[in-house]
């Protein structure tokens, strides 16, 4: 009869005590797992929503004005197009997509337009050196978003899809809704800009921003038209919001020290605040549950020790050392911790799975890594709670069994 | 001598002051003897038995086992002393309720052995010796008082002790069962040369001892 057999027999013998002890720890761990499961998905959902807003980092020449994020590239000074290559080859995590741009105000007839040269993805992909930068694997989507079947990873709002253009032939163009209206353009119309003729391949939906006045054409055609050479006025970067909050801007500034790198502060602060809030909520619950759970388990083990004074006395009488008594009680706490941690994980995951869609409108999948965390926390709580009762049990005198019932 | 105690005193603090449960007592217990200790309630007989078994630390005095002094204040040494040399039989049987008869014996063997099959074999042999081979898987509550005491005796013998200490072993038994248990203790004493020290209130039980001690207020009145 090993000590573990003795411990298991005792646990089974006092089933109602066992159930109350397990219930305390299972509920505690269940709450932690439930909150964590929902918060992880919520953070990701916020990240997806924020990423869906489109490019959120703008690289501009040092002298450019950034009063208005959405029009900062217009008439900005220029810098070499090779800067794009620097970012791509750096393989920075969190850089999802890039769009180098050259933008100038133009007049077509009596109408003012904003001509924007953009480099389509197909051309970025054709540069062999960029293929080694780990950039091509990324689609125009939020790579920080969850990849579950029912979570769309593409942009939800089609108006925002212009940030990434897959293909744009040399003399094709996309036109904003306002430009199309003013110049009476339709798809397949021809648009003449200074000396060059462009074919309208798409009329973009109205966005209510300066983009409605833009004409998007191939960057290299625009560079040739404006005679700027391989210069660009801005690089739009689709950065994963979580990566931005983790310091992506600083890393970009290290790579491109003579540029001005800005972002949409509200987006980043929202993401940071969301992450902080979720982390704080999880931490607060973790602390509460560690505290309450340890007390509950301590109380349970203490009651158990008192009920077992006679048994402990018998064990001491027949030659068991104090360390054997500590071992038996700590082993019991570990067993309860493992079972409670597992049960808590199952309870928390099922609760999150059921309550997530009901109350938060998000679908929560099991986070299996939380199983190990649950068991570690649960076992820790149990051991912490058992230390004092185990110590007191070691003090029980071996003649305690002499006391008659 | 298997056990010698010199000037042993155990003092308790009661509401009305200090009281010596064992008072400057000196005693030699020869190897292979059957010692019975009698006395009125509160005469110190159980306290003396607990000290002899290493279950209770005296206030002062020395104890020698087989000529070697036992450090009565070293808990580890006392635990080792109990598991290696002493077997206990208590009035209340002191069985663990959620363990079967055989498991109650196995826990005592477990202190010194780790081989599960050896332990089980030895436990079954002991149960057979006390006539309970058909009760191995019975829990204490499924056994009669006499059967429970026999399991307790089997457990006390598990590690082949040189010294068997019994505290009122027949206190909870009717006269016929009492004789049965006392006969077993006598057999252990005679056949295995195990020294038996038994505390009892019963003059009949005291007759089983070849050395009889009567205590009064912690002192030996006669032996």
XYZ file of C-alpha atoms in Angstrom:
628
model
C 0.000 0.000 0.000
C 1.778 3.094 -1.250
C 1.066 6.561 0.086
C -0.701 7.484 -3.140
C -3.048 4.494 -2.682
C -3.730 5.658 0.854
C -4.413 9.196 -0.406
C -6.736 8.049 -3.180
C -8.624 5.771 -0.787
C -9.086 8.633 1.641
C -10.267 10.981 -1.107
C -12.805 8.431 -2.262
C -13.885 7.708 1.308
C -14.874 11.323 1.904
C -16.644 11.983 -1.363
C -18.814 14.858 -0.183
C -15.757 16.705 1.145
C -13.960 15.940 -2.098
C -16.824 17.315 -4.164
C -16.968 20.557 -2.178
C -13.201 20.997 -2.462
C -13.252 20.260 -6.164
C -16.211 22.528 -6.736
C -14.383 25.483 -5.220
C -11.359 25.052 -7.412
C -13.290 24.055 -10.531
C -15.469 27.156 -10.367
C -12.447 29.377 -9.816
C -10.492 27.934 -12.706
C -13.662 27.892 -14.828
C -14.039 31.649 -14.340
C -10.405 32.285 -15.279
C -10.622 30.087 -18.386
C -13.987 31.538 -19.421
C -12.801 35.124 -19.122
C -9.502 34.405 -20.788
C -11.134 32.516 -23.668
C -13.552 35.380 -24.309
C -10.913 38.082 -23.869
C -8.494 36.436 -26.296
C -11.194 36.214 -28.945
C -12.409 39.739 -28.130
C -8.900 41.123 -28.549
C -8.621 39.379 -31.872
C -12.059 40.576 -32.924
C -11.073 44.155 -32.070
C -7.842 43.649 -33.972
C -9.768 42.422 -37.019
C -12.154 45.354 -36.850
C -9.309 47.832 -36.519
C -7.290 46.160 -39.239
C -10.345 46.303 -41.439
C -10.007 50.078 -41.383
C -7.170 49.615 -43.854
C -3.612 50.865 -43.919
C -2.771 52.394 -40.611
C 0.878 53.412 -40.897
C 2.131 56.120 -43.186
C 5.798 56.598 -44.089
C 6.410 60.135 -45.322
C 9.428 62.254 -46.063
C 10.763 64.077 -43.037
C 9.436 67.449 -44.237
C 5.897 66.301 -44.948
C 2.922 67.600 -42.980
C 0.791 65.117 -41.124
C -2.113 67.348 -40.213
C -4.491 65.049 -42.031
C -3.566 61.416 -42.116
C -5.688 60.633 -45.180
C -4.274 63.456 -47.324
C -0.750 63.673 -45.948
C 0.739 62.149 -49.110
C -0.701 64.861 -51.395
C 2.020 67.165 -52.706
C 4.431 65.797 -50.129
C 8.157 65.874 -50.876
C 9.548 62.612 -52.198
C 11.992 59.922 -51.172
C 13.466 56.944 -53.057
C 11.221 54.015 -53.948
C 14.002 51.720 -52.724
C 12.812 52.415 -49.148
C 10.060 49.898 -49.781
C 12.711 47.285 -50.375
C 14.360 48.126 -47.055
C 11.159 47.405 -45.172
C 10.400 44.242 -47.112
C 13.837 42.740 -46.626
C 13.752 43.493 -42.897
C 10.967 40.874 -42.445
C 9.376 42.861 -39.645
C 6.563 40.902 -38.012
C 3.214 42.683 -38.176
C 3.777 44.320 -41.541
C 0.903 42.911 -43.479
C 0.932 44.861 -46.689
C 2.610 47.875 -48.212
C 1.631 50.314 -50.857
C 4.178 52.850 -52.140
C 2.503 55.959 -53.543
C 3.294 59.069 -55.489
C 0.574 61.709 -55.297
C 0.113 65.065 -56.969
C -2.780 67.464 -57.521
C -3.714 67.793 -61.202
C -6.248 69.599 -63.300
C -8.203 67.789 -65.931
C -10.149 70.352 -67.853
C -11.577 72.567 -65.145
C -11.739 69.832 -62.549
C -9.227 69.288 -59.751
C -8.228 65.726 -59.164
C -5.620 63.942 -57.076
C -3.450 61.615 -59.125
C -2.044 58.796 -57.079
C 0.415 56.288 -58.422
C 0.278 53.008 -56.570
C 2.350 49.864 -56.965
C 0.061 46.867 -57.397
C 0.831 43.666 -55.578
C 1.598 41.884 -58.836
C 4.576 44.185 -59.362
C 5.795 43.874 -55.823
C 5.690 40.117 -56.242
C 7.727 40.301 -59.451
C 10.805 41.674 -57.652
C 12.924 38.645 -56.692
C 14.680 40.346 -53.796
C 11.347 41.113 -52.170
C 10.353 37.489 -52.381
C 13.004 36.655 -49.802
C 11.614 39.135 -47.375
C 8.756 36.950 -46.228
C 6.402 39.545 -47.613
C 4.721 37.608 -50.341
C 3.036 35.104 -48.125
C 0.872 37.811 -46.712
C -2.394 38.477 -48.405
C -4.344 41.661 -48.045
C -5.949 40.660 -44.853
C -5.447 40.941 -41.158
C -2.866 38.349 -40.342
C -3.429 39.005 -36.664
C -7.019 37.953 -37.030
C -8.186 34.499 -35.991
C -8.297 32.068 -38.848
C -11.424 30.216 -37.941
C -13.773 29.229 -40.713
C -16.506 31.570 -39.624
C -14.269 34.567 -39.016
C -13.723 36.448 -42.248
C -10.128 37.455 -42.704
C -10.695 39.626 -45.773
C -11.719 43.225 -45.437
C -15.324 43.373 -44.490
C -15.891 46.805 -45.966
C -15.331 46.851 -49.678
C -14.838 50.622 -49.602
C -11.579 50.049 -47.830
C -10.178 47.517 -50.235
C -8.516 50.118 -52.386
C -5.570 50.075 -50.015
C -4.314 47.015 -51.728
C -4.634 46.680 -55.456
C -3.756 43.301 -56.876
C -3.104 44.239 -60.477
C -3.024 47.495 -62.335
C -1.713 47.527 -65.862
C 0.488 50.394 -67.019
C -2.289 52.580 -68.324
C -5.276 51.345 -66.374
C -6.731 53.389 -63.571
C -9.272 53.301 -60.773
C -11.198 56.494 -60.176
C -12.888 57.819 -57.079
C -16.649 58.334 -57.126
C -16.438 62.127 -57.098
C -13.963 62.202 -59.992
C -16.134 59.807 -61.972
C -19.122 62.017 -61.396
C -17.346 65.284 -62.254
C -15.704 63.903 -65.394
C -18.643 61.700 -66.298
C -16.507 58.553 -66.338
C -17.667 54.979 -66.518
C -15.785 51.689 -66.574
C -13.798 51.308 -69.819
C -13.923 55.093 -70.385
C -10.693 56.727 -71.425
C -9.190 59.387 -69.191
C -6.494 61.639 -70.544
C -4.045 63.031 -67.977
C -1.677 65.579 -69.537
C -0.404 63.599 -72.493
C -1.228 60.045 -71.478
C -4.450 58.104 -71.947
C -5.647 55.805 -69.157
C -8.470 53.253 -69.254
C -10.879 53.343 -66.318
C -11.147 49.768 -65.070
C -13.149 50.513 -61.990
C -15.199 53.247 -60.355
C -14.584 53.107 -56.619
C -17.487 53.341 -54.199
C -17.979 56.605 -52.302
C -15.964 56.821 -49.071
C -16.622 60.430 -48.013
C -12.861 61.086 -47.883
C -10.313 62.681 -50.169
C -10.093 59.287 -51.872
C -13.278 60.158 -53.747
C -11.228 62.776 -55.634
C -8.392 60.415 -56.448
C -7.400 58.705 -59.637
C -5.280 55.619 -58.936
C -2.863 54.622 -61.662
C 0.230 52.442 -61.859
C 3.056 54.035 -59.869
C 5.597 53.684 -62.641
C 3.257 55.284 -65.199
C 2.645 58.184 -62.804
C 6.392 58.540 -62.110
C 6.995 58.739 -65.871
C 4.118 61.170 -66.341
C 5.357 63.484 -63.587
C 9.035 62.979 -64.431
C 10.021 62.224 -60.845
C 12.118 59.138 -61.545
C 11.993 56.345 -58.949
C 10.627 58.598 -56.243
C 7.552 58.197 -54.095
C 5.787 60.500 -51.692
C 4.523 57.964 -49.209
C 4.409 54.317 -48.245
C 1.170 53.103 -46.775
C 1.650 50.118 -44.505
C -1.003 47.788 -43.325
C 0.354 47.024 -39.883
C -1.227 44.539 -37.578
C -2.656 46.653 -34.756
C -1.281 44.344 -32.088
C 2.191 44.672 -33.634
C 1.841 48.468 -33.675
C 0.990 48.461 -30.013
C 4.021 46.223 -29.475
C 6.383 48.810 -30.962
C 6.275 48.306 -34.719
C 6.595 52.059 -35.361
C 9.874 52.248 -33.482
C 11.275 49.349 -35.458
C 10.250 50.993 -38.720
C 11.905 54.243 -37.631
C 15.136 52.329 -37.071
C 14.982 50.993 -40.621
C 13.989 54.308 -42.206
C 15.601 56.911 -39.950
C 15.237 59.870 -42.352
C 11.492 59.519 -42.751
C 8.478 60.545 -40.781
C 6.398 57.587 -39.665
C 2.936 58.166 -38.369
C -0.142 56.186 -37.595
C -3.790 56.694 -36.823
C -3.449 57.309 -33.110
C -7.019 56.450 -32.292
C -6.754 53.002 -33.849
C -3.595 52.137 -32.025
C -4.770 53.557 -28.727
C -8.030 51.626 -29.054
C -6.119 48.416 -29.605
C -3.732 49.143 -26.764
C -6.563 50.069 -24.430
C -8.512 46.968 -25.401
C -5.524 44.742 -24.768
C -4.790 46.473 -21.478
C -8.389 46.241 -20.327
C -8.626 42.558 -21.168
C -5.307 41.847 -19.511
C -6.329 43.810 -16.425
C -9.676 42.015 -16.143
C -7.963 38.640 -16.489
C -5.321 39.638 -13.940
C -7.874 40.932 -11.425
C -9.873 37.716 -11.665
C -6.708 35.652 -11.461
C -5.650 37.426 -8.263
C -9.127 37.130 -6.734
C -9.354 33.470 -7.601
C -5.830 32.735 -6.404
C -6.729 34.366 -3.113
C -10.226 32.943 -2.686
C -9.250 29.568 -4.157
C -6.274 29.196 -1.829
C -8.420 30.074 1.165
C -11.150 27.636 0.061
C -8.692 24.810 -0.470
C -6.880 25.707 2.748
C -10.192 25.604 4.593
C -11.056 22.266 3.010
C -7.687 20.712 3.860
C -7.839 22.201 7.352
C -11.283 20.639 7.953
C -9.934 17.410 6.520
C -6.921 17.459 8.839
C -9.141 18.026 11.857
C -11.401 15.180 10.828
C -8.348 12.955 10.349
C -6.528 13.738 13.580
C -7.034 10.196 14.752
C -5.869 8.665 11.471
C -2.813 10.911 11.385
C -2.120 9.869 14.972
C -2.352 6.207 13.947
C 0.074 6.737 11.080
C 2.495 8.554 13.369
C 2.082 5.794 15.979
C 3.079 3.048 13.553
C 6.205 4.907 12.533
C 5.300 7.418 9.839
C 7.480 10.510 9.915
C 6.193 14.073 9.695
C 7.414 14.210 6.125
C 5.087 11.334 5.248
C 2.143 13.324 6.629
C 3.199 16.415 4.624
C 3.568 14.224 1.558
C 0.099 12.690 1.962
C -1.599 16.090 2.326
C 0.349 17.832 -0.433
C -0.228 14.852 -2.712
C -3.923 15.163 -2.005
C -3.770 18.880 -2.869
C -1.941 18.094 -6.124
C -4.544 15.478 -7.104
C -7.372 17.902 -6.364
C -5.473 20.600 -8.252
C -5.034 18.440 -11.352
C -8.646 17.234 -11.389
C -9.990 20.710 -10.501
C -7.792 22.355 -13.146
C -8.987 19.968 -15.831
C -12.630 20.250 -14.778
C -12.299 24.041 -14.554
C -10.834 24.175 -18.066
C -13.743 22.134 -19.416
C -16.303 24.206 -17.500
C -14.742 27.533 -18.495
C -14.368 26.540 -22.123
C -17.930 25.253 -22.364
C -19.235 28.384 -20.640
C -17.300 30.642 -22.992
C -18.419 28.574 -25.972
C -22.036 28.950 -24.908
C -22.018 32.448 -23.421
C -19.673 34.066 -25.978
C -22.209 34.128 -28.826
C -25.107 34.856 -26.435
C -23.688 37.913 -24.709
C -20.665 39.100 -26.661
C -21.658 38.024 -30.137
C -18.392 36.244 -30.667
C -17.708 32.609 -31.308
C -15.200 31.142 -28.841
C -13.168 28.079 -29.661
C -11.239 26.072 -27.041
C -7.775 27.433 -26.336
C -5.968 24.209 -25.558
C -2.878 25.949 -24.199
C -5.101 27.147 -21.334
C -5.448 23.537 -20.170
C -1.839 23.453 -19.013
C -2.146 26.947 -17.530
C -5.346 25.895 -15.704
C -3.697 22.859 -14.194
C -0.584 24.799 -13.167
C -2.682 27.544 -11.529
C -5.030 25.037 -9.916
C -2.207 22.908 -8.516
C -0.440 26.054 -7.281
C -3.608 27.265 -5.545
C -4.089 23.855 -3.942
C -0.504 23.614 -2.744
C -0.452 27.189 -1.412
C -3.738 26.549 0.412
C -2.452 23.286 1.876
C 0.866 24.457 3.265
C -0.416 25.693 6.619
C -2.853 22.780 7.232
C -0.098 20.308 6.278
C 2.307 22.002 8.666
C -0.292 21.839 11.438
C -1.005 18.180 10.618
C 2.681 17.445 11.145
C 2.292 18.753 14.664
C -0.421 16.242 15.540
C 0.952 14.025 18.276
C 1.221 10.302 17.585
C -0.945 9.520 20.611
C -3.909 11.490 19.204
C -5.585 8.179 18.339
C -5.709 7.376 22.048
C -8.527 9.870 22.493
C -11.760 7.943 22.574
C -14.611 8.957 20.238
C 17.054 -5.534 29.818
C 15.215 -4.503 26.757
C 13.935 -1.220 28.210
C 15.279 0.810 31.137
C 13.886 4.119 32.300
C 15.693 6.257 34.839
C 14.114 9.025 36.876
C 11.345 9.526 34.394
C 8.990 12.424 35.071
C 6.128 13.740 33.026
C 4.505 16.924 34.250
C 1.217 18.361 32.965
C -0.171 21.813 33.621
C -3.752 21.554 34.834
C -6.143 24.337 35.828
C -5.212 23.767 39.459
C -1.475 23.706 38.883
C 1.237 21.294 37.808
C 0.760 17.595 38.266
C 3.272 14.771 37.829
C 1.560 12.014 35.830
C 4.799 10.025 36.071
C 6.915 10.952 39.039
C 10.663 10.233 39.045
C 10.062 6.651 38.003
C 12.812 4.108 37.425
C 11.983 0.787 35.816
C 13.737 -2.136 34.125
C 11.812 -4.342 31.733
C 13.569 -7.641 31.012
C 13.634 -8.995 27.473
C 10.871 -11.526 26.833
C 8.857 -10.535 29.865
C 5.101 -9.927 30.015
C 4.614 -6.836 32.146
C 1.183 -5.690 33.251
C 0.619 -2.222 34.633
C -2.409 -1.555 36.749
C -3.616 1.391 38.750
C -6.512 3.742 39.227
C -7.553 6.227 36.604
C -5.029 9.066 36.517
C -2.292 6.955 38.119
C -0.039 7.555 35.097
C -0.088 4.061 33.560
C -1.066 5.185 30.039
C 1.395 8.091 30.212
C 4.157 5.640 31.099
C 3.153 3.351 28.228
C 3.195 6.267 25.762
C 6.673 7.264 26.881
C 7.911 3.672 26.617
C 6.573 3.551 23.046
C 8.176 6.830 22.027
C 4.773 8.424 21.553
C 5.148 11.024 24.273
C 8.155 13.024 25.375
C 8.812 13.041 29.139
C 9.592 16.234 31.020
C 12.803 14.700 32.337
C 14.554 11.376 32.683
C 16.275 8.925 30.372
C 15.229 5.849 28.474
C 17.453 3.083 27.148
C 16.442 0.511 24.585
C 18.609 -2.594 24.440
C 21.294 -0.656 26.273
C 21.229 2.309 23.956
C 19.856 5.648 25.016
C 16.923 6.925 23.024
C 16.876 10.650 22.359
C 13.363 11.343 23.535
C 13.344 14.759 21.926
C 14.346 13.727 18.418
C 11.118 13.150 16.515
C 12.762 11.337 13.611
C 14.606 8.998 15.957
C 11.399 8.294 17.843
C 9.511 7.577 14.593
C 12.284 5.175 13.545
C 12.228 3.574 16.983
C 8.464 3.007 16.740
C 8.562 1.526 13.256
C 11.578 -0.711 13.933
C 11.008 -1.977 17.454
C 7.543 -1.273 18.804
C 4.062 -2.575 18.090
C 0.967 -0.946 19.570
C -2.405 -2.401 20.467
C -4.980 0.149 21.583
C -8.290 -0.094 23.364
C -10.015 1.654 20.465
C -8.263 -0.665 17.915
C -6.912 2.370 16.024
C -7.782 1.026 12.595
C -8.209 3.311 9.605
C -11.885 3.070 8.617
C -11.502 3.309 4.847
C -8.851 0.604 4.601
C -9.632 -3.093 4.532
C -8.220 -5.480 7.112
C -5.267 -6.386 4.921
C -4.620 -2.747 3.958
C -4.580 -1.704 7.617
C -1.686 -4.114 8.080
C -0.014 -3.109 4.834
C 0.277 0.559 5.879
C 2.438 -0.504 8.809
C 4.633 -2.643 6.554
C 4.842 0.196 4.054
C 6.994 2.288 6.395
C 9.911 -0.108 5.995
C 9.221 -1.952 2.722
C 8.342 -0.809 -0.747
C 7.643 -4.071 -2.550
C 3.889 -4.240 -2.827
C 3.595 -8.007 -3.362
C 5.933 -8.774 -0.447
C 3.920 -6.456 1.771
C 0.602 -8.004 0.750
C 1.958 -11.536 1.274
C 3.188 -10.687 4.756
C -0.096 -8.944 5.642
C -2.094 -11.988 4.526
C 0.156 -14.276 6.606
C -0.466 -12.133 9.684
C -4.212 -12.143 9.128
C -4.086 -15.921 8.785
C -2.114 -16.126 12.031
C -4.830 -14.224 13.905
C -7.511 -16.371 12.217
C -8.916 -13.760 9.868
C -7.794 -15.090 6.504
C -11.404 -14.943 5.314
C -11.773 -11.279 6.300
C -8.942 -9.730 4.339
C -11.138 -7.415 2.262
C -13.491 -6.477 5.072
C -13.544 -2.944 6.355
C -13.307 -2.351 10.142
C -17.024 -1.547 10.383
C -17.749 -4.974 8.852
C -15.773 -6.732 11.576
C -16.754 -7.512 15.182
C -14.882 -5.816 18.048
C -12.812 -8.954 18.655
C -11.953 -9.250 14.974
C -10.929 -5.584 14.842
C -8.636 -6.098 17.807
C -7.093 -9.127 16.110
C -6.428 -7.014 13.008
C -4.810 -4.425 15.297
C -2.628 -7.146 16.852
C -1.666 -8.397 13.390
C -0.700 -4.831 12.429
C 1.306 -4.447 15.651
C 3.291 -7.549 14.709
C 3.828 -6.478 11.104
C 7.414 -5.302 11.512
C 8.434 -8.055 13.972
C 8.696 -5.745 16.989
C 10.722 -6.676 20.072
C 8.343 -4.704 22.235
C 4.557 -4.922 22.106
C 2.709 -2.215 24.030
C -0.973 -2.726 24.734
C -3.220 -0.092 26.255
C -6.373 -1.650 27.696
C -6.563 -4.099 24.769
C -9.638 -5.784 26.258
C -11.367 -2.604 27.417
C -13.955 -2.722 24.642
C -14.440 -6.493 24.618
C -16.703 -8.895 26.469
C -15.048 -11.426 28.837
C -14.836 -14.321 26.348
C -13.319 -12.126 23.631
C -11.014 -10.604 26.232
C -9.603 -14.008 27.073
C -9.150 -14.739 23.389
C -7.131 -11.540 22.865
C -5.105 -12.046 26.037
C -4.267 -15.593 24.902
C -2.987 -14.227 21.622
C -0.800 -11.717 23.459
C 0.501 -14.477 25.727
C 1.259 -16.629 22.689
C 3.159 -13.754 21.078
C 5.153 -13.342 24.277
C 5.936 -17.015 24.701
C 6.406 -18.227 21.134
C 8.170 -15.169 19.652
C 9.879 -14.012 22.851
C 8.356 -10.587 22.276
C 8.344 -8.366 25.325
C 4.772 -7.341 26.138
C 3.836 -4.377 28.292
C 0.100 -4.161 28.919
C -1.860 -1.501 30.737
C -5.113 -2.785 32.166
C -7.806 -2.113 34.707
C -8.789 -5.740 34.812
C -7.320 -7.896 37.623
C -8.023 -10.942 35.443
C -5.978 -9.507 32.560
C -3.225 -8.471 34.953
C -2.823 -12.132 35.923
C -1.391 -12.829 32.437
C 1.748 -10.873 33.265
C 4.795 -12.457 34.805
C 5.791 -9.003 36.113
C 3.020 -6.915 37.586
C 3.385 -3.223 38.342
C 0.887 -1.135 40.255
C 1.068 2.608 39.869
C -0.262 5.289 42.140
C 0.173 8.994 41.416
C 2.927 8.268 38.948
C 4.976 6.094 41.291
C 5.406 2.334 41.398
C 3.720 0.894 44.470
C 4.661 -2.720 43.944
C 6.182 -5.079 41.374
